[in-house]
Amino acid sequence: MNHKTAFITGATSGIGKATAKIFAKNKIQLILCGRRTDRLAQLKLELGKYTKVTTLQFDVRDKEATFKAIDSLPFEFQKIDILINNAGNAHGLSSIQDGNIEDWDAMIDINVKGLLYVSKAIIPKMVENNRGFVVNIGSIAGKEVYPNGNVYCASKHAVNALNKAMRIDLNKHNIRVSAIHPGAVETEFSEVRFKGDKEKANNVYKGFDALQANDIAEIIYFVISRPIHVNIEDLIVYPTAQASATILNRE
Ligand code: NDP
Ligand code: 8X3
């Protein structure tokens, strides 16, 4: 029986939700986070059949709420073995001159600062315990810059840098750090990017077989289930039809 505990941000949708499902079936205790309480409650009900589940509702942009929520964890969930820094989104797709400042704030605040707040609330205890695993969900947008992707790409380049920084700083504390950088995954991502415009969002995934959230979740589980001496540093994962951030073989 595996009694490891994982903390997953952005567990209410897409990659985070699919990861929660795989972890649950592998008996990893779960702390599931997001802003949508109805979805958190549903997940607790669904996954509670397989493992112990607790949920935390907070916005990662809110520093105080983030620390308060994590401080409030029941005793049996306080020793976190695995942190999946997954919460994030793109907001808008515009040239630098036309970009919306609120969108820029959201992407920097959620994808970069939110990831840092959660990490700061959890990693010091991993250091005390001299063990832990951090998986940062980056993006191909953290490896390349594409037209109109400017600030989202900058935020994911920051995640890529922080992933490397964490691995260096946590190396002497026996903490494994990995990043997974997906290409196109069919989730709510594009609906958020295009502010609810379903037609625009659906067009992103037309004419090729996009990755599904479960494809990335299976890889996350593979990464965290390697023997203790193995750390997969960095993975770029594309759909077969994708060759770079901008090259897609559509029908
Ligand atoms: P989804 O939109 O399906 O899921 C995003 C998750 O992040 C939701 O659970 C959402 O929960 C959570 N979230 C968003 N904003 C906040 C916030 N302010 N506070 C707390 N939680 C928040 O997208 P994906 O599953 O695709 O995205 C997951 C990660 O994967 C992101 O970091 C994204 O950048 C990255 N990624 C996605 C790719 C794709 O093509 N889909 C490709 C490469 C990387 P809630 O709304 O309930 O708060
Ligand atoms: C999501 C993939 O190409 O839309 O990070 O940036 S992309």
Coordinates of N, CA, C and O and ligand atoms in Angstrom, one line a residue, residues 89-90 93 138-142 144 146 149 152-153 156 181-185 189-190 193 204-205 242 244-246, ligand 2:
N89 N -2.9 29.1 -16.9 CA -3.6 29.2 -18.1 C -3.0 30.4 -19.0 O -2.2 31.2 -18.5
A90 N -3.4 30.4 -20.2 CA -3.1 31.6 -21.1 C -4.4 32.4 -21.0 O -5.5 31.9 -20.9
L93 N -4.5 36.2 -26.7 CA -3.5 35.9 -27.8 C -3.4 37.1 -28.7 O -4.1 37.2 -29.6
G138 N 5.3 23.0 -17.3 CA 5.7 24.2 -18.1 C 4.8 24.2 -19.4 O 3.6 24.0 -19.3
S139 N 5.5 24.3 -20.5 CA 4.8 24.3 -21.8 C 5.9 24.4 -22.9 O 7.0 24.9 -22.6
I140 N 5.5 24.0 -24.1 CA 6.4 24.3 -25.2 C 6.6 25.8 -25.3 O 7.6 26.3 -25.8
A141 N 5.6 26.6 -24.7 CA 5.7 28.0 -24.7 C 6.8 28.5 -23.7 O 7.1 29.7 -23.7
G142 N 7.3 27.6 -22.9 CA 8.5 27.9 -22.1 C 9.8 27.6 -22.7 O 10.8 27.8 -22.1
E144 N 9.9 27.8 -26.4 CA 9.9 28.6 -27.7 C 9.0 29.8 -27.5 O 8.1 29.8 -26.6
Y146 N 6.2 32.1 -29.7 CA 5.5 32.1 -30.9 C 4.7 33.4 -31.1 O 4.5 34.1 -30.1
G149 N 2.2 35.1 -28.6 CA 2.2 34.4 -27.3 C 3.0 35.1 -26.2 O 3.0 34.7 -25.0
Y152 N 2.4 35.0 -22.2 CA 2.2 33.6 -21.8 C 3.6 32.9 -21.9 O 4.0 32.1 -21.0
C153 N 4.2 33.1 -23.1 CA 5.5 32.5 -23.3 C 6.5 32.9 -22.2 O 7.3 32.1 -21.6
K156 N 5.8 31.1 -19.0 CA 6.3 29.7 -19.0 C 7.8 29.5 -19.2 O 8.4 28.6 -18.7
H181 N 6.7 19.7 -20.3 CA 6.4 20.8 -21.2 C 5.5 20.2 -22.4 O 6.0 19.8 -23.4
P182 N 4.2 20.3 -22.2 CA 3.3 19.8 -23.3 C 3.2 20.8 -24.5 O 3.3 22.0 -24.3
G183 N 2.9 20.2 -25.6 CA 2.4 20.9 -26.8 C 0.9 21.0 -26.6 O 0.4 21.2 -25.5
A184 N 0.2 20.8 -27.7 CA -1.3 21.1 -27.7 C -2.0 19.9 -27.0 O -2.0 18.8 -27.4
V185 N -2.6 20.3 -25.9 CA -3.5 19.3 -25.1 C -4.9 19.9 -25.1 O -5.1 21.0 -24.8
F189 N -8.1 24.8 -21.6 CA -7.1 25.8 -21.8 C -7.4 26.9 -22.9 O -7.4 28.1 -22.6
S190 N -7.8 26.4 -24.1 CA -8.1 27.4 -25.1 C -9.4 28.1 -24.9 O -9.5 29.3 -25.3
R193 N -8.2 30.8 -22.7 CA -7.4 31.8 -23.5 C -8.3 32.7 -24.3 O -8.1 33.9 -24.4
V204 N -8.6 25.4 -32.4 CA -7.2 25.1 -32.0 C -6.9 23.6 -32.2 O -5.8 23.3 -32.6
Y205 N -7.9 22.8 -31.9 CA -7.6 21.3 -31.9 C -8.2 20.6 -33.2 O -8.3 19.4 -33.2
Q242 N 2.5 17.4 -34.2 CA 3.2 18.7 -33.9 C 4.7 18.5 -33.9 O 5.2 17.6 -33.4
S244 N 6.8 21.7 -33.6 CA 7.3 22.8 -32.8 C 6.1 23.6 -32.3 O 5.0 23.2 -32.6
A245 N 6.4 24.7 -31.6 CA 5.2 25.5 -31.1 C 4.3 25.9 -32.3 O 3.1 26.1 -32.1
T246 N 4.9 26.1 -33.5 CA 4.1 26.6 -34.6 C 3.9 25.6 -35.7 O 3.1 25.9 -36.7
Ligands
8X3_2 C1 0.0 25.5 -24.1 C2 0.5 25.2 -25.5 O1 1.2 26.2 -27.7 O2 -0.8 27.1 -26.7 O3 0.9 25.9 -23.2 O4 1.3 27.6 -25.8 S1 0.6 26.6 -26.4

